[in-house]
mmCIF file of C-alpha atoms in Angstrom:
data_model
loop_
_atom_site.group_PDB
_atom_site.id
_atom_site.type_symbol
_atom_site.label_atom_id
_atom_site.label_comp_id
_atom_site.label_asym_id
_atom_site.label_seq_id
_atom_site.Cartn_x
_atom_site.Cartn_y
_atom_site.Cartn_z
ATOM 1 C CA MET A 1 -35.709 10.721 8.389
ATOM 2 C CA PRO A 2 -35.590 7.580 6.199
ATOM 3 C CA SER A 3 -32.364 5.584 6.198
ATOM 4 C CA GLU A 4 -30.163 5.520 3.133
ATOM 5 C CA PRO A 5 -31.283 2.820 0.650
ATOM 6 C CA LEU A 6 -29.181 -0.304 0.647
ATOM 7 C CA SER A 7 -26.759 -0.413 -2.273
ATOM 8 C CA ARG A 8 -23.553 -2.131 -3.345
ATOM 9 C CA ALA A 9 -21.563 1.013 -2.555
ATOM 10 C CA ARG A 10 -23.016 1.216 0.946
ATOM 11 C CA ILE A 11 -22.274 -2.456 1.619
ATOM 12 C CA VAL A 12 -18.689 -2.072 0.378
ATOM 13 C CA ALA A 13 -18.200 1.047 2.504
ATOM 14 C CA ALA A 14 -19.413 -0.871 5.563
ATOM 15 C CA ALA A 15 -16.956 -3.684 4.794
ATOM 16 C CA ILE A 16 -14.056 -1.233 4.514
ATOM 17 C CA ASP A 17 -15.018 0.420 7.790
ATOM 18 C CA LEU A 18 -15.227 -2.979 9.506
ATOM 19 C CA ILE A 19 -11.845 -4.106 8.176
ATOM 20 C CA GLU A 20 -10.150 -0.895 9.292
ATOM 21 C CA ARG A 21 -11.642 -1.302 12.776
ATOM 22 C CA GLU A 22 -11.229 -5.024 13.342
ATOM 23 C CA GLY A 23 -9.276 -6.575 10.479
ATOM 24 C CA ALA A 24 -10.166 -8.737 7.493
ATOM 25 C CA ASP A 25 -11.014 -11.781 9.603
ATOM 26 C CA ALA A 26 -14.002 -9.925 11.036
ATOM 27 C CA VAL A 27 -15.696 -9.625 7.647
ATOM 28 C CA SER A 28 -18.733 -11.766 6.999
ATOM 29 C CA MET A 29 -22.016 -11.093 5.259
ATOM 30 C CA ARG A 30 -23.838 -11.576 8.554
ATOM 31 C CA ARG A 31 -21.623 -9.095 10.401
ATOM 32 C CA ILE A 32 -21.962 -6.459 7.692
ATOM 33 C CA ALA A 33 -25.733 -6.897 7.653
ATOM 34 C CA ALA A 34 -25.766 -6.375 11.417
ATOM 35 C CA ASP A 35 -23.654 -3.228 11.132
ATOM 36 C CA LEU A 36 -26.031 -1.860 8.499
ATOM 37 C CA GLY A 37 -29.123 -2.884 10.421
ATOM 38 C CA VAL A 38 -30.543 -5.009 7.607
ATOM 39 C CA GLY A 39 -31.295 -8.674 7.026
ATOM 40 C CA VAL A 40 -28.367 -10.702 5.741
ATOM 41 C CA MET A 41 -30.329 -11.967 2.725
ATOM 42 C CA SER A 42 -30.905 -8.411 1.551
ATOM 43 C CA LEU A 43 -27.160 -8.050 0.917
ATOM 44 C CA TYR A 44 -27.282 -10.716 -1.763
ATOM 45 C CA ASN A 45 -29.488 -8.513 -3.929
ATOM 46 C CA HIS A 46 -26.444 -6.278 -4.375
ATOM 47 C CA VAL A 47 -23.430 -8.501 -3.671
ATOM 48 C CA PRO A 48 -23.756 -12.181 -4.699
ATOM 49 C CA ASN A 49 -21.058 -13.537 -2.357
ATOM 50 C CA LYS A 50 -18.115 -12.618 -0.145
ATOM 51 C CA ALA A 51 -15.622 -12.863 -3.013
ATOM 52 C CA SER A 52 -17.627 -10.307 -4.970
ATOM 53 C CA LEU A 53 -17.739 -8.102 -1.893
ATOM 54 C CA LEU A 54 -13.956 -8.201 -1.528
ATOM 55 C CA ASP A 55 -13.527 -7.443 -5.223
ATOM 56 C CA GLY A 56 -15.778 -4.434 -4.752
ATOM 57 C CA LEU A 57 -13.727 -3.376 -1.749
ATOM 58 C CA ALA A 58 -10.486 -3.533 -3.745
ATOM 59 C CA GLU A 59 -12.059 -1.535 -6.564
ATOM 60 C CA ALA A 60 -13.377 1.089 -4.150
ATOM 61 C CA VAL A 61 -10.008 1.565 -2.442
ATOM 62 C CA LEU A 62 -7.964 1.706 -5.648
ATOM 63 C CA SER A 63 -10.412 4.060 -7.368
ATOM 64 C CA GLN A 64 -9.561 6.651 -4.711
ATOM 65 C CA ILE A 65 -5.894 6.853 -5.692
ATOM 66 C CA GLU A 66 -5.326 10.422 -6.815
ATOM 67 C CA PHE A 67 -2.767 10.308 -9.590
ATOM 68 C CA THR A 68 -1.099 13.580 -10.490
ATOM 69 C CA ASP A 69 0.927 11.985 -13.252
ATOM 70 C CA ASP A 70 2.584 14.335 -15.722
ATOM 71 C CA PRO A 71 3.364 12.520 -19.002
ATOM 72 C CA GLY A 72 5.859 15.264 -19.854
ATOM 73 C CA ALA A 73 7.886 14.797 -16.660
ATOM 74 C CA HIS A 74 11.025 12.694 -16.383
ATOM 75 C CA TRP A 75 10.212 9.048 -15.709
ATOM 76 C CA THR A 76 11.853 9.190 -12.271
ATOM 77 C CA ASP A 77 9.503 12.006 -11.235
ATOM 78 C CA ARG A 78 6.531 10.047 -12.581
ATOM 79 C CA VAL A 79 7.525 6.947 -10.628
ATOM 80 C CA ARG A 80 7.966 9.078 -7.530
ATOM 81 C CA MET A 81 4.489 10.636 -7.904
ATOM 82 C CA GLN A 82 2.823 7.279 -8.510
ATOM 83 C CA ALA A 83 4.516 5.636 -5.533
ATOM 84 C CA ARG A 84 3.477 8.468 -3.236
ATOM 85 C CA ALA A 85 -0.102 8.361 -4.538
ATOM 86 C CA PHE A 86 -0.337 4.645 -3.757
ATOM 87 C CA ARG A 87 1.237 5.169 -0.349
ATOM 88 C CA GLN A 88 -1.281 7.888 0.448
ATOM 89 C CA ILE A 89 -4.296 5.643 -0.143
ATOM 90 C CA ALA A 90 -2.551 2.720 1.575
ATOM 91 C CA HIS A 91 -1.908 4.912 4.595
ATOM 92 C CA HIS A 92 -5.570 5.954 4.649
ATOM 93 C CA TYR A 93 -6.820 2.356 4.401
ATOM 94 C CA PRO A 94 -3.919 0.266 5.779
ATOM 95 C CA ARG A 95 -5.788 -2.940 6.578
ATOM 96 C CA SER A 96 -7.899 -2.838 3.441
ATOM 97 C CA THR A 97 -4.801 -2.265 1.335
ATOM 98 C CA MET A 98 -3.277 -5.495 2.640
ATOM 99 C CA LEU A 99 -6.363 -7.280 1.374
ATOM 100 C CA VAL A 100 -6.281 -5.430 -1.946
ATOM 101 C CA VAL A 101 -2.733 -6.488 -2.810
ATOM 102 C CA SER A 102 -3.524 -10.109 -1.981
ATOM 103 C CA ARG A 103 -6.240 -10.358 -4.641
ATOM 104 C CA GLN A 104 -6.168 -10.766 -8.403
ATOM 105 C CA LEU A 105 -7.679 -7.568 -9.786
ATOM 106 C CA HIS A 106 -9.649 -7.543 -13.013
ATOM 107 C CA SER A 107 -11.677 -4.320 -12.767
ATOM 108 C CA ASN A 108 -10.739 -1.106 -14.527
ATOM 109 C CA ALA A 109 -10.135 0.593 -11.178
ATOM 110 C CA GLY A 110 -7.821 -2.203 -10.111
ATOM 111 C CA LEU A 111 -5.866 -2.365 -13.343
ATOM 112 C CA LEU A 112 -5.476 1.379 -13.919
ATOM 113 C CA PRO A 113 -2.650 1.901 -11.362
ATOM 114 C CA VAL A 114 -0.875 -1.155 -12.776
ATOM 115 C CA GLU A 115 -1.257 0.108 -16.337
ATOM 116 C CA ARG A 116 0.073 3.558 -15.450
ATOM 117 C CA ALA A 117 3.068 2.188 -13.613
ATOM 118 C CA LEU A 118 3.974 -0.291 -16.353
ATOM 119 C CA SER A 119 3.480 2.345 -19.044
ATOM 120 C CA THR A 120 5.806 4.746 -17.225
ATOM 121 C CA LEU A 121 8.497 2.103 -16.848
ATOM 122 C CA ARG A 122 8.184 0.903 -20.450
ATOM 123 C CA GLU A 123 8.416 4.478 -21.764
ATOM 124 C CA ALA A 124 11.537 4.939 -19.624
ATOM 125 C CA GLY A 125 13.173 2.114 -21.557
ATOM 126 C CA PHE A 126 12.693 -0.964 -19.383
ATOM 127 C CA ASP A 127 11.783 -4.167 -21.176
ATOM 128 C CA GLY A 128 8.626 -6.007 -20.204
ATOM 129 C CA ALA A 129 10.256 -8.387 -17.728
ATOM 130 C CA ASP A 130 12.106 -5.605 -15.910
ATOM 131 C CA ALA A 131 9.015 -3.378 -15.849
ATOM 132 C CA VAL A 132 7.048 -6.112 -14.077
ATOM 133 C CA ARG A 133 9.906 -6.711 -11.632
ATOM 134 C CA MET A 134 10.153 -3.000 -10.862
ATOM 135 C CA LEU A 135 6.411 -2.764 -10.286
ATOM 136 C CA ARG A 136 6.540 -5.643 -7.804
ATOM 137 C CA LEU A 137 9.585 -4.120 -6.131
ATOM 138 C CA PHE A 138 7.854 -0.804 -5.504
ATOM 139 C CA ILE A 139 4.658 -2.446 -4.256
ATOM 140 C CA ALA A 140 6.696 -4.584 -1.849
ATOM 141 C CA TYR A 141 8.527 -1.508 -0.580
ATOM 142 C CA ILE A 142 5.343 0.517 -0.090
ATOM 143 C CA ILE A 143 3.559 -2.320 1.698
ATOM 144 C CA GLY A 144 6.599 -3.033 3.863
ATOM 145 C CA SER A 145 6.789 0.615 4.873
ATOM 146 C CA LEU A 146 3.087 0.601 5.619
ATOM 147 C CA LEU A 147 3.399 -2.461 7.858
ATOM 148 C CA ARG A 148 6.022 -0.662 9.913
ATOM 149 C CA GLU A 149 3.955 2.516 10.139
ATOM 150 C CA VAL A 150 0.839 0.791 11.431
ATOM 151 C CA GLY A 151 2.854 -1.267 13.890
ATOM 152 C CA VAL A 152 2.383 -4.689 12.317
ATOM 153 C CA THR A 153 6.141 -5.242 12.139
ATOM 154 C CA PRO A 154 7.548 -3.669 15.319
ATOM 155 C CA THR A 155 11.195 -4.709 14.895
ATOM 156 C CA PHE A 156 13.255 -1.510 14.642
ATOM 157 C CA ALA A 157 10.020 0.465 14.394
ATOM 158 C CA PRO A 158 9.478 3.111 17.072
ATOM 159 C CA VAL A 159 6.847 2.210 19.640
ATOM 160 C CA GLN A 160 6.104 3.755 22.999
ATOM 161 C CA GLY A 161 8.980 3.008 25.324
ATOM 162 C CA ALA A 162 11.149 1.433 22.599
ATOM 163 C CA ALA A 163 14.052 3.811 23.157
ATOM 164 C CA ALA A 164 14.110 3.001 26.875
ATOM 165 C CA VAL A 165 14.168 -0.728 26.118
ATOM 166 C CA VAL A 166 16.992 -0.406 23.601
ATOM 167 C CA GLU A 167 18.985 1.751 25.982
ATOM 168 C CA LYS A 168 18.988 -1.115 28.497
ATOM 169 C CA VAL A 169 20.920 -3.501 26.243
ATOM 170 C CA ASP A 170 24.431 -4.480 27.250
ATOM 171 C CA PRO A 171 26.769 -2.035 25.432
ATOM 172 C CA GLU A 172 29.588 -4.567 25.513
ATOM 173 C CA LEU A 173 27.521 -7.189 23.713
ATOM 174 C CA PHE A 174 25.700 -4.767 21.399
ATOM 175 C CA PRO A 175 27.853 -1.644 21.055
ATOM 176 C CA GLU A 176 26.187 -0.352 17.893
ATOM 177 C CA VAL A 177 22.644 -0.938 19.133
ATOM 178 C CA SER A 178 23.538 0.807 22.368
ATOM 179 C CA SER A 179 25.194 3.801 20.721
ATOM 180 C CA LEU A 180 22.335 4.253 18.229
ATOM 181 C CA ALA A 181 19.530 3.691 20.737
ATOM 182 C CA SER A 182 18.012 7.141 20.296
ATOM 183 C CA LEU A 183 17.861 6.718 16.511
ATOM 184 C CA LEU A 184 16.395 3.211 16.748
ATOM 185 C CA GLY A 185 13.702 4.526 19.047
ATOM 186 C CA ALA A 186 12.553 7.329 16.753
ATOM 187 C CA CYS A 187 11.257 7.458 13.191
ATOM 188 C CA ASP A 188 9.823 10.081 10.840
ATOM 189 C CA HIS A 189 7.789 7.805 8.579
ATOM 190 C CA GLU A 190 7.456 10.346 5.790
ATOM 191 C CA GLU A 191 11.179 11.076 5.758
ATOM 192 C CA GLU A 192 12.101 7.390 5.915
ATOM 193 C CA PHE A 193 9.722 6.517 3.089
ATOM 194 C CA ASP A 194 11.167 9.230 0.856
ATOM 195 C CA PHE A 195 14.705 8.110 1.712
ATOM 196 C CA GLY A 196 13.995 4.527 0.649
ATOM 197 C CA LEU A 197 12.029 5.621 -2.411
ATOM 198 C CA GLU A 198 14.927 7.730 -3.631
ATOM 199 C CA LEU A 199 17.342 4.817 -3.187
ATOM 200 C CA LEU A 200 15.044 2.550 -5.202
ATOM 201 C CA ILE A 201 14.681 5.080 -7.996
ATOM 202 C CA GLN A 202 18.431 5.662 -8.133
ATOM 203 C CA ALA A 203 19.072 1.921 -8.204
ATOM 204 C CA ILE A 204 16.684 1.203 -11.068
ATOM 205 C CA ALA A 205 18.039 4.219 -12.967
ATOM 206 C CA VAL A 206 21.537 2.713 -12.713
ATOM 207 C CA HIS A 207 20.133 -0.643 -13.829
ATOM 208 C CA LEU A 208 18.550 1.007 -16.860
ATOM 209 C CA ASP A 209 21.778 2.843 -17.748
ATOM 210 C CA LYS A 210 23.795 -0.371 -17.516
ATOM 211 C CA LYS A 211 21.380 -2.181 -19.806
ATOM 212 C CA GLY A 212 21.569 0.689 -22.263
ATOM 213 C CA THR A 213 25.355 0.578 -22.205
ATOM 214 C CA ARG A 214 25.376 -3.167 -22.852
ATOM 215 C CA GLY A 215 22.851 -2.745 -25.631
#
């Protein structure tokens, strides 16, 4: 059975798979060619350089975000749906997502989530400056939550044996840590994400109301 023809999409898919397995530092044209079983020069017929490859990767990841936005819904519900949609794809491609958010995106696939988020916030009544700030705030929150989930930032994140370690602290020196050891050693990521998301939405809603009152 003949192998699948080499294409830009196949090269990008191989790069995503490599990043998720070994991290962004593992990516090189030579390594991807080896994974695909082709000569490295053949990649350049489809992807001119590594920067173009990474742009294609970002576009591929972001194009898979499944928005279920309802223009008729309240803006808070729309923000909630968009944040969860981004989290879902970020959770599916955690390492690639870190790379995506570090790049300037110019493709339609890359700009569409940004456009939808800004449009939702502007329609809610936020001015341009606040809409941009809110967008950055939500991205930072989602990425921070993702880092904890995948174990990149272990502090206060549950890992195997964490509860036992916390329970060994001196209760006289750290009474709160000691008394809350079981909670510090456990975490429902979905529940915690929703908890933080609701706090953010409530906070920006209050901010919007205050600006409206002053106006």
